[in-house]
Amino acid sequence: MSAPKSSLGPLTLGAIGVVYGDIGTSVLYAVKEVFSSGHLEPTTANVYGVMSMFFWTLTLIVTLKYVTLVMRADNHGEGGLVALLALAMEAVSNRPRLRNFLLLLGVFGAGLFYGDGVITPAISVLSAVEGLEIVSPTFTKAVIPLTLLVLLALFAVQKHGTAGIGRLFGPIMVVWFVVIGAAGAVQVLERPEILWAISPHHALGFMWRNPGLTFVLLGAVVLCVTGGEALYADMGHFGRKPIRLAWFGLAMPALALNYLGQGALLLARPEAVENPFFLMTPQWSMLPMVGLATAATVIASQALISGAYSVTKQVIQLGYLPRLQIQHTSAEESGQIYLPFVNWGLFVCIVLAVGMFKTSSNLAAAYGIAVTLVMLITTVLTFFVVRYRWGYPLWLSLGATSFFVVIDLAFFGSNLLKLTEGGWFPLAIGAVVFLLMTTWHEGRRLLGESISNHALDLGDFLESIFASPPVRADGTAVFLSAQPDTVPNALLHNLKHNKVLHEQNLFVTVRNHGVPWIKPAQRLEAEALGRGCWKVIVNLGFMDDTDLPRALAQLECRGVALDPMRTSYFLSRDIIVPSMGGRMAQWREKLFAQMHHNASSAAEFLKLPNNAVVELGSKIEI
């Protein structure tokens, strides 16, 4: 259920188009940012040292960390920070304090993902359009307007889904990797001595000679692996083998050749440091290269925007965000979704980022800090999976992860130097999202406790009601409630106002679990309560499509009729307690109430048919 059953070729092509869009476009700005800082001159020794650092950063972070280690931590075939968090929490389920700490750490990492989701499209598209400045300085004033126009078009078409344009992603990115690899190879052939930069002694020697400068430059070097986490995040869509094949067969060689080619260009023409990527292409190919780069950055942005939709859905399923409107853009693929609120919220923040920072160089200062912190959180969570889920010895678990922790800390520490230059921006976005998620989760917990304290026991209530039964109406009534053993408010109001009880009554509770998928055979738990009443629990994973009527259809084999024309869904009233009893700050209580008020209805979220829903009270909650 996790990955589509398809041949290796199409899956590998899809992985090239979706997984490697972000890291594939990092060649546009990574080298430029290292040398444009003014701290480093493009001398021969410096070029060798920096190119060696680029090569070994790709090798250590992407090849060893993600491809070799982290991708082994799959959650029923799914990857990504939320899936890894679920594995780590399950591994330490007998340690409540540690579990809660990891939960908050993972939720904060998910919040940082939105900060990355703002910076990535902005810097990617802006760096591509800035190539026009190399063609002619007269295009300088048009860079920002064109960037915003491209971004507006990108976000405007999201509602139509990515099924059609997705077929183009793979071939375009294949062309992109072939072109950047060929461009780099031409420069390498002219200055083949740059191949010596592959030796790690150049990177180590540069670090030894310039320890302080190296620490500063790491904040720009890490740009070459931004997007590397997509290898793990998209594992459920393509599988390990296609992603690894795409990396070793095309992406890694093309990136290495292009970085070495930019280094060779700097050896021959140090003045090309202004924009080595575009300046190493012939003049006649400059405009086509700008067009191809723009297409590649749009694809990179698309992959991250789609990821934001998926992460949002997963976080909603885990109970850390309120119900949001989710539109399915494909009849075949349930994973292709569109969330209007997330889409336009990202767009507004991206426009703000472009307007504030204006150039890709300024955005680079804001870029690395969120990415490196997510990389560090991923490594920490991986340790607990290796140690407590896989059961490896402590020395081996520490050895497998502490090496990467040191590297991640070095990159993160370097990026902290850019905190006041723009690094605060993605951190602020992540902090705001984290605040919203924790407020919602805590408010829901306190609200659930309040409802449970005042609720009636379902078994005792049915026993008393059938002592003097009301009139039984034809059809089936589905009552939704957060607690499986308590009387839903909707049932009390139905008896009070309509004075009837349906022929069949289903008391349904939806439970979300920390796994991506629940097998169909385990999705439904039903217990007969007698006299046409059933207690039903619907189990869903955080990647499962939430479709309550389809889930309840399994009850028909037990004799429960669910004719759409004779089935009514009763939803519990929206109850906002006026005070959380001092257990939540007043401003957070007001924030929770506002989020609760603005949340989409449960009827829309659970895909209930409009003509079969009976709404009681104001907004609805399950």
XYZ file of C-alpha atoms in Angstrom:
622
model
C 0.000 0.000 0.000
C 2.974 2.302 0.400
C 4.483 2.415 -3.055
C 2.855 1.887 -6.426
C 3.649 -1.393 -8.116
C 5.427 -0.233 -11.231
C 8.535 -1.102 -13.172
C 11.926 0.150 -12.118
C 12.341 2.454 -15.121
C 9.240 4.658 -14.636
C 9.825 4.797 -10.885
C 13.437 5.881 -11.393
C 12.359 8.521 -13.913
C 9.732 9.786 -11.465
C 12.317 9.914 -8.679
C 14.612 12.037 -10.858
C 11.769 14.469 -11.499
C 10.344 14.747 -7.995
C 13.035 13.751 -5.503
C 16.055 15.538 -6.947
C 14.526 18.806 -8.118
C 15.700 20.807 -5.098
C 19.197 19.421 -4.727
C 19.594 19.449 -8.515
C 19.119 23.216 -8.708
C 21.512 24.008 -5.847
C 24.295 24.321 -8.426
C 22.737 27.652 -9.392
C 23.826 29.415 -6.216
C 25.974 27.238 -3.924
C 29.430 27.979 -5.376
C 28.550 31.630 -5.964
C 27.606 32.092 -2.317
C 30.875 30.586 -1.037
C 33.037 33.050 -2.964
C 30.703 36.062 -3.112
C 30.801 36.487 0.673
C 34.044 38.474 0.318
C 35.852 36.239 2.830
C 37.542 34.048 0.225
C 39.562 34.752 -2.916
C 39.341 32.248 -5.814
C 42.998 31.216 -5.602
C 44.095 27.768 -6.761
C 44.439 26.363 -3.228
C 41.090 27.817 -2.172
C 39.276 26.481 -5.243
C 40.673 22.994 -4.663
C 39.716 23.103 -1.004
C 36.174 24.367 -1.612
C 35.460 21.919 -4.461
C 36.701 19.085 -2.267
C 34.354 20.251 0.499
C 31.428 20.271 -1.931
C 32.194 16.762 -3.176
C 32.610 15.257 0.272
C 29.573 17.077 1.678
C 27.483 15.425 -1.042
C 29.139 12.080 -0.286
C 28.824 12.176 3.510
C 25.413 13.818 3.899
C 23.479 12.436 0.952
C 25.206 9.180 0.058
C 26.216 7.918 3.511
C 23.654 9.521 5.799
C 20.429 9.528 3.809
C 20.905 6.868 1.128
C 22.798 4.361 3.305
C 21.501 4.921 6.857
C 18.316 6.966 7.162
C 16.481 5.336 4.254
C 16.648 2.040 6.144
C 14.276 3.534 8.735
C 11.095 3.098 6.737
C 7.695 3.147 8.438
C 5.766 0.498 6.509
C 7.447 1.741 3.354
C 6.944 5.435 4.130
C 9.675 7.958 4.863
C 9.940 11.560 5.995
C 10.226 13.323 9.323
C 6.687 12.463 10.484
C 7.146 8.774 9.641
C 10.537 8.754 11.405
C 8.994 10.484 14.418
C 6.325 7.785 14.627
C 9.009 5.076 14.581
C 11.075 6.790 17.283
C 8.033 7.339 19.518
C 6.995 3.707 19.157
C 10.533 2.588 19.983
C 10.518 4.489 23.314
C 6.825 3.992 24.150
C 7.787 2.666 27.611
C 9.600 5.937 28.438
C 6.902 8.637 28.645
C 9.187 11.616 29.253
C 11.555 10.711 26.438
C 8.610 10.002 24.184
C 7.114 13.429 24.865
C 10.480 15.083 24.239
C 10.874 13.333 20.887
C 7.302 14.244 20.007
C 7.928 17.944 20.592
C 11.247 17.710 18.735
C 9.593 16.071 15.735
C 6.674 18.503 15.713
C 9.128 21.407 15.762
C 10.949 19.814 12.839
C 7.659 19.569 10.963
C 7.118 23.265 11.675
C 10.555 24.057 10.244
C 9.529 22.247 7.074
C 7.137 25.102 6.328
C 9.982 27.577 6.735
C 11.949 25.552 4.192
C 8.811 25.503 2.021
C 8.855 29.291 1.898
C 12.570 29.794 1.252
C 13.072 27.027 -1.358
C 10.690 28.312 -4.071
C 11.826 31.876 -3.459
C 15.575 31.256 -3.751
C 15.272 28.641 -6.513
C 13.132 30.672 -8.912
C 14.893 33.936 -8.060
C 18.363 32.459 -8.700
C 17.224 31.122 -12.073
C 15.661 34.402 -13.217
C 18.777 36.272 -12.060
C 20.553 34.618 -14.984
C 18.949 37.332 -17.126
C 21.307 39.819 -15.467
C 24.228 37.930 -17.006
C 22.608 38.158 -20.440
C 22.111 41.917 -20.112
C 22.169 44.331 -17.147
C 18.990 45.923 -18.522
C 17.054 42.922 -17.202
C 17.973 43.718 -13.577
C 14.777 45.634 -12.819
C 12.668 42.835 -14.297
C 14.078 40.055 -12.086
C 11.757 40.472 -9.087
C 8.550 41.088 -11.113
C 9.270 38.052 -13.321
C 10.050 35.937 -10.258
C 6.747 36.880 -8.620
C 4.892 36.243 -11.892
C 6.386 32.743 -12.208
C 5.552 31.991 -8.565
C 1.982 33.284 -8.959
C 1.452 31.052 -11.994
C 2.933 28.094 -10.078
C 0.605 28.500 -7.111
C -2.427 29.317 -9.267
C -2.281 25.969 -11.081
C -1.973 23.919 -7.890
C -5.754 23.458 -7.649
C -5.683 21.516 -10.931
C -3.326 18.920 -9.478
C 0.050 17.664 -10.637
C -1.066 14.553 -12.510
C -0.692 16.091 -15.970
C 2.389 18.236 -15.479
C 3.962 15.497 -13.386
C 4.580 13.435 -16.533
C 6.933 16.179 -17.702
C 8.914 16.409 -14.475
C 11.109 13.368 -15.053
C 12.148 14.088 -18.666
C 12.809 17.791 -17.941
C 14.975 16.968 -14.937
C 16.822 14.305 -16.937
C 17.607 17.000 -19.521
C 18.628 19.344 -16.695
C 21.057 16.857 -15.134
C 22.510 15.905 -18.524
C 23.010 19.578 -19.450
C 24.624 20.633 -16.172
C 26.792 17.520 -16.213
C 27.887 18.216 -19.792
C 28.560 21.889 -19.028
C 30.754 20.874 -16.120
C 32.501 18.168 -18.146
C 33.515 20.694 -20.817
C 35.244 22.834 -18.184
C 36.852 19.782 -16.552
C 38.281 18.688 -19.919
C 39.876 22.123 -20.307
C 41.358 22.025 -16.790
C 41.504 18.291 -15.872
C 43.707 19.006 -12.856
C 40.548 20.025 -10.977
C 39.788 16.303 -10.628
C 42.420 16.213 -7.857
C 39.863 18.097 -5.733
C 38.086 14.761 -5.244
C 40.860 13.810 -2.814
C 39.698 14.617 0.748
C 43.141 15.915 1.728
C 42.360 19.178 -0.085
C 39.268 19.748 2.079
C 41.106 18.720 5.248
C 44.063 20.914 4.383
C 41.829 23.909 3.757
C 40.123 23.359 7.111
C 43.481 23.031 8.883
C 44.828 26.241 7.392
C 41.610 28.249 7.821
C 39.600 26.842 10.760
C 37.683 30.040 11.495
C 36.997 30.790 7.850
C 35.907 27.187 7.261
C 33.333 27.470 10.033
C 31.924 30.603 8.396
C 31.897 29.096 4.900
C 30.079 25.925 5.991
C 26.890 27.989 6.023
C 27.249 28.359 2.240
C 28.726 24.915 1.522
C 25.653 23.238 3.013
C 23.563 24.760 0.229
C 24.792 21.938 -2.027
C 22.734 19.392 -0.052
C 19.549 21.384 0.460
C 16.801 19.090 -0.690
C 18.729 15.976 0.285
C 16.045 15.125 2.845
C 13.643 14.599 -0.080
C 15.340 11.248 -0.712
C 13.863 10.012 2.541
C 10.620 11.975 2.459
C 9.568 10.597 -0.945
C 10.630 7.005 -0.302
C 7.004 5.888 0.007
C 6.209 7.174 -3.477
C 9.074 5.493 -5.328
C 10.838 3.014 -3.062
C 14.470 2.683 -2.006
C 15.883 1.091 -5.161
C 14.649 3.674 -7.715
C 15.794 6.571 -5.508
C 19.232 5.039 -5.013
C 19.539 4.173 -8.700
C 18.598 7.733 -9.713
C 21.163 9.153 -7.288
C 24.130 7.000 -8.241
C 23.200 6.715 -11.925
C 22.511 10.368 -12.792
C 22.076 12.957 -10.038
C 25.338 12.462 -8.123
C 27.620 12.265 -11.215
C 25.941 15.314 -12.803
C 26.201 17.392 -9.633
C 29.810 16.400 -9.022
C 30.763 17.221 -12.614
C 29.031 20.592 -12.491
C 30.656 21.623 -9.206
C 34.072 20.520 -10.460
C 33.359 22.366 -13.726
C 32.618 25.569 -11.848
C 35.877 25.059 -9.973
C 37.763 24.581 -13.258
C 36.224 27.790 -14.598
C 37.404 29.709 -11.511
C 40.920 28.366 -12.008
C 40.933 29.713 -15.550
C 38.873 32.881 -14.991
C 38.759 34.037 -11.348
C 36.527 36.959 -12.365
C 33.734 34.433 -13.155
C 33.100 34.251 -9.404
C 30.218 36.683 -9.996
C 28.033 33.804 -11.258
C 30.112 30.751 -12.218
C 27.142 28.572 -13.154
C 25.832 30.767 -15.965
C 29.244 32.093 -17.010
C 30.560 28.605 -17.798
C 27.918 28.203 -20.508
C 28.511 29.634 -24.016
C 26.967 33.032 -24.743
C 24.643 31.612 -27.395
C 23.138 29.162 -24.881
C 22.611 31.675 -22.089
C 18.910 32.375 -22.685
C 17.986 28.681 -23.208
C 19.903 27.860 -20.024
C 17.948 30.516 -18.094
C 14.705 29.016 -19.420
C 15.760 25.465 -18.510
C 16.932 26.593 -15.078
C 13.601 28.330 -14.465
C 11.720 25.164 -15.438
C 13.956 23.094 -13.142
C 13.432 25.468 -10.203
C 9.676 25.419 -10.745
C 9.816 21.621 -10.574
C 11.930 21.819 -7.417
C 9.405 24.215 -5.911
C 6.497 22.005 -6.974
C 7.959 19.013 -5.199
C 8.272 20.950 -1.952
C 4.800 22.513 -2.245
C 3.265 19.067 -2.738
C 5.287 17.912 0.257
C 3.775 20.715 2.343
C 0.294 19.411 1.494
C 1.250 15.865 2.511
C 2.915 16.952 5.759
C -0.115 19.057 6.653
C -2.440 16.119 6.107
C -0.202 13.877 8.223
C -0.032 16.419 11.056
C -3.838 16.823 10.964
C -4.224 13.051 11.218
C -1.876 13.030 14.221
C -4.031 15.672 15.935
C -1.667 18.656 15.792
C -3.609 20.875 13.394
C -7.333 21.560 12.969
C -9.356 20.199 10.084
C -8.533 22.007 6.847
C -10.213 21.807 3.479
C -8.574 19.024 1.472
C -9.323 18.653 -2.223
C -8.338 15.476 -4.054
C -7.027 16.304 -7.512
C -6.826 12.766 -8.861
C -9.367 9.956 -9.014
C -6.571 7.357 -9.130
C -3.990 8.646 -6.623
C -5.255 9.533 -3.138
C -1.902 11.159 -2.322
C -2.460 13.930 -4.857
C -4.199 16.567 -2.747
C -4.602 20.319 -2.657
C -5.089 22.450 0.449
C -6.151 26.009 -0.480
C -5.221 27.484 2.911
C -1.709 25.994 2.837
C -1.233 26.898 -0.840
C -2.021 30.595 -0.532
C -0.483 30.884 2.915
C 2.821 29.688 1.449
C 2.455 32.055 -1.488
C 1.918 35.088 0.750
C 4.989 34.193 2.822
C 7.074 33.617 -0.335
C 6.072 36.995 -1.764
C 7.047 38.517 1.576
C 10.414 36.736 1.454
C 11.165 37.874 -2.117
C 10.144 41.436 -1.283
C 12.253 41.506 1.884
C 15.443 39.833 0.636
C 15.303 40.845 -3.083
C 18.274 38.664 -4.213
C 19.156 34.998 -4.053
C 22.356 35.908 -2.174
C 20.339 37.544 0.585
C 17.951 34.583 0.649
C 20.907 32.200 0.949
C 21.543 33.683 4.394
C 18.029 32.667 5.398
C 18.118 29.282 3.717
C 20.538 27.028 5.504
C 19.463 27.388 9.116
C 16.107 25.608 8.798
C 17.544 22.879 6.580
C 20.469 22.109 8.894
C 18.238 22.035 11.964
C 15.891 19.554 10.251
C 18.950 17.467 9.311
C 20.059 17.482 12.962
C 16.589 16.491 14.218
C 16.515 13.663 11.665
C 19.837 12.321 12.934
C 18.708 12.464 16.581
C 15.477 10.604 15.813
C 17.431 8.049 13.781
C 19.575 7.222 16.836
C 16.509 6.205 18.859
C 15.251 4.053 15.984
C 18.641 2.336 15.608
C 19.094 1.825 19.359
C 15.597 1.017 20.631
C 13.692 -0.261 17.597
C 16.398 -2.183 15.782
C 18.085 -3.168 19.037
C 21.699 -2.457 18.047
C 24.294 -2.093 20.858
C 24.738 1.372 22.320
C 28.318 1.741 21.039
C 27.254 0.882 17.483
C 24.177 3.129 17.610
C 26.244 6.054 18.852
C 28.940 5.366 16.295
C 26.445 5.274 13.434
C 24.823 8.595 14.349
C 27.268 10.686 16.408
C 29.509 11.192 13.359
C 26.595 12.792 11.523
C 25.530 14.726 14.618
C 28.964 16.401 14.671
C 28.651 17.305 10.976
C 25.079 18.559 11.382
C 26.053 20.630 14.416
C 28.948 22.180 12.491
C 26.655 23.171 9.624
C 23.945 24.399 11.993
C 26.429 26.383 14.082
C 27.817 28.042 10.967
C 24.336 29.016 9.825
C 23.597 30.502 13.234
C 26.118 33.191 12.321
C 23.585 34.298 9.698
C 20.741 34.520 12.188
C 20.487 38.311 12.048
C 21.070 38.398 8.270
C 17.912 36.452 7.485
C 18.234 33.139 9.300
C 15.569 34.327 11.711
C 12.944 34.236 8.952
C 12.446 30.444 8.528
C 12.956 29.992 12.274
C 10.153 32.485 12.918
C 7.861 30.620 10.518
C 8.731 27.303 12.161
C 8.180 28.754 15.653
C 4.767 30.147 14.718
C 3.665 26.839 13.183
C 5.024 24.954 16.209
C 3.059 27.257 18.526
C -0.128 26.663 16.541
C 0.352 22.884 16.510
C 1.121 22.544 20.221
C -1.715 24.919 21.160
C -4.182 22.927 19.100
C -3.011 19.588 20.501
C -3.088 20.754 24.115
C -6.445 22.473 23.654
C -7.957 19.335 22.121
C -6.619 17.271 25.020
C -8.099 19.594 27.620
C -11.364 19.822 25.707
C -11.524 16.039 25.510
C -11.014 15.770 29.261
C -13.792 18.299 29.864
C -16.207 16.431 27.602
C -15.310 13.062 29.154
C -15.905 14.383 32.683
C -19.456 15.390 31.768
C -20.310 12.512 29.431
C -22.689 9.618 30.125
C -21.670 5.978 29.832
C -23.001 4.595 26.541
C -23.851 1.107 27.835
C -25.762 2.336 30.873
C -27.601 4.936 28.791
C -28.769 2.401 26.192
C -29.904 0.018 28.917
C -32.006 2.753 30.491
C -33.399 4.028 27.182
C -34.563 0.576 26.100
C -36.381 0.083 29.392
C -38.949 2.416 27.850
C -37.918 2.576 24.191
C -38.810 5.537 21.980
C -40.337 5.281 18.523
C -37.961 3.531 16.090
C -37.525 5.251 12.725
C -36.511 3.524 9.491
C -32.938 3.812 8.297
C -29.514 4.018 9.871
C -28.127 6.749 12.091
C -24.367 7.268 12.382
C -23.339 9.175 15.514
C -19.747 10.400 15.594
C -17.977 10.925 18.880
C -14.424 11.367 20.107
C -14.939 8.856 22.947
C -16.123 5.330 22.047
C -17.821 4.529 25.379
C -19.683 7.785 25.989
C -23.027 9.055 24.764
C -22.633 11.477 21.834
C -24.325 14.834 22.357
C -25.935 14.403 18.950
C -27.867 11.355 20.240
C -29.191 13.300 23.220
C -30.348 16.151 20.988
C -31.935 13.768 18.491
C -33.966 12.110 21.254
C -34.882 15.466 22.766
C -36.033 17.170 19.571
C -37.136 14.317 17.295
C -38.345 11.834 19.940
C -37.177 8.888 17.791
C -34.377 6.355 17.599
C -33.378 4.888 14.268
C -33.740 1.241 13.420
C -29.955 0.907 13.277
C -27.531 3.094 15.237
C -23.779 3.220 14.753
C -21.658 4.965 17.388
C -18.477 5.724 15.483
C -15.099 6.897 16.742
C -12.228 7.727 14.383
C -8.791 6.888 15.752
C -5.603 8.105 14.108
C -2.454 6.060 14.622
C 1.256 6.798 14.328
C 1.735 4.537 11.298
C 1.263 5.587 7.689
C -1.156 2.846 6.648
C -3.732 0.610 8.330
C -4.544 -2.625 6.519
C -8.186 -2.850 5.333
C -8.754 -5.916 7.518
C -7.688 -3.928 10.610
C -9.380 -0.647 9.728
C -12.742 -1.381 11.326
C -13.586 -2.649 14.822
C -17.278 -3.297 15.459
C -19.016 -4.467 18.608
C -22.703 -5.307 18.668
C -24.525 -3.586 21.546
C -27.880 -5.226 20.815
C -31.206 -3.916 19.450
C -29.635 -2.609 16.259
C -26.855 -0.648 17.999
C -23.179 -0.969 17.172
C -20.021 0.542 18.602
C -17.587 1.111 15.742
C -13.975 2.254 15.769
C -12.397 3.344 12.479
C -8.590 3.101 12.544
C -6.605 5.338 10.193
C -2.915 5.903 9.588
C -1.532 9.353 8.943
C -1.244 8.594 5.204
C -4.668 6.965 4.869
C -7.398 8.697 2.916
C -10.130 9.767 5.348
C -13.361 8.519 3.763
C -15.820 7.474 6.455
C -18.661 6.144 4.238
C -16.231 3.889 2.393
C -14.736 2.639 5.677
C -18.181 1.882 7.144
C -19.164 -0.033 4.006
C -17.333 -3.027 5.483
C -20.211 -3.374 7.960
C -22.604 -4.474 5.228
C -21.168 -7.989 5.425
C -22.409 -8.041 9.031
C -25.953 -7.198 8.046
C -25.790 -3.446 8.661
C -27.609 -1.647 5.835
C -25.956 1.608 4.767
C -28.185 2.791 1.944
C -27.045 6.398 1.241
C -30.681 7.501 0.929
C -31.594 6.039 4.334
C -28.431 6.868 6.294
C -28.053 10.017 8.400
C -24.820 11.208 9.972
C -25.213 12.989 13.286
C -22.259 15.054 14.415
C -21.589 16.100 17.972
C -22.015 19.743 18.797
C -19.020 22.002 18.900
C -18.330 22.632 22.588
C -15.750 25.264 23.508
C -15.271 25.404 27.244
C -15.066 29.024 28.456
C -11.947 28.291 30.466
C -9.340 25.544 30.553
C -9.269 25.775 34.338
C -6.012 27.687 34.394
C -4.136 24.866 32.661
C -3.575 26.927 29.531
C -2.499 30.544 29.240
C -5.403 32.811 28.417
C -3.905 34.028 25.146
C -3.326 30.421 24.015
C -6.880 29.563 25.044
C -8.172 32.377 22.841
C -5.902 31.216 20.013
C -7.263 27.682 20.334
C -10.836 28.951 20.290
C -10.139 30.996 17.134
C -8.503 28.033 15.400
C -11.444 25.880 16.447
C -13.876 28.409 15.015
C -12.063 28.624 11.679
C -11.554 24.884 11.215
C -13.326 23.069 8.413
C -16.251 20.885 9.384
C -15.813 17.230 10.183
C -18.421 16.472 7.511
C -16.174 17.909 4.818
C -13.032 16.316 6.240
C -14.578 12.842 6.478
C -16.133 13.089 2.991
C -19.658 12.681 4.240
C -22.385 13.223 1.615
C -23.999 16.611 2.140
C -27.532 15.314 1.739
C -26.973 12.732 4.477
C -25.568 15.011 7.173
C -27.650 16.383 10.003
C -25.783 19.233 11.670
C -26.617 20.010 15.260
C -25.503 23.252 16.851
C -22.930 25.575 15.325
C -19.679 24.057 14.174
C -19.039 20.349 14.508
C -16.327 18.368 16.161
C -15.412 14.716 16.441
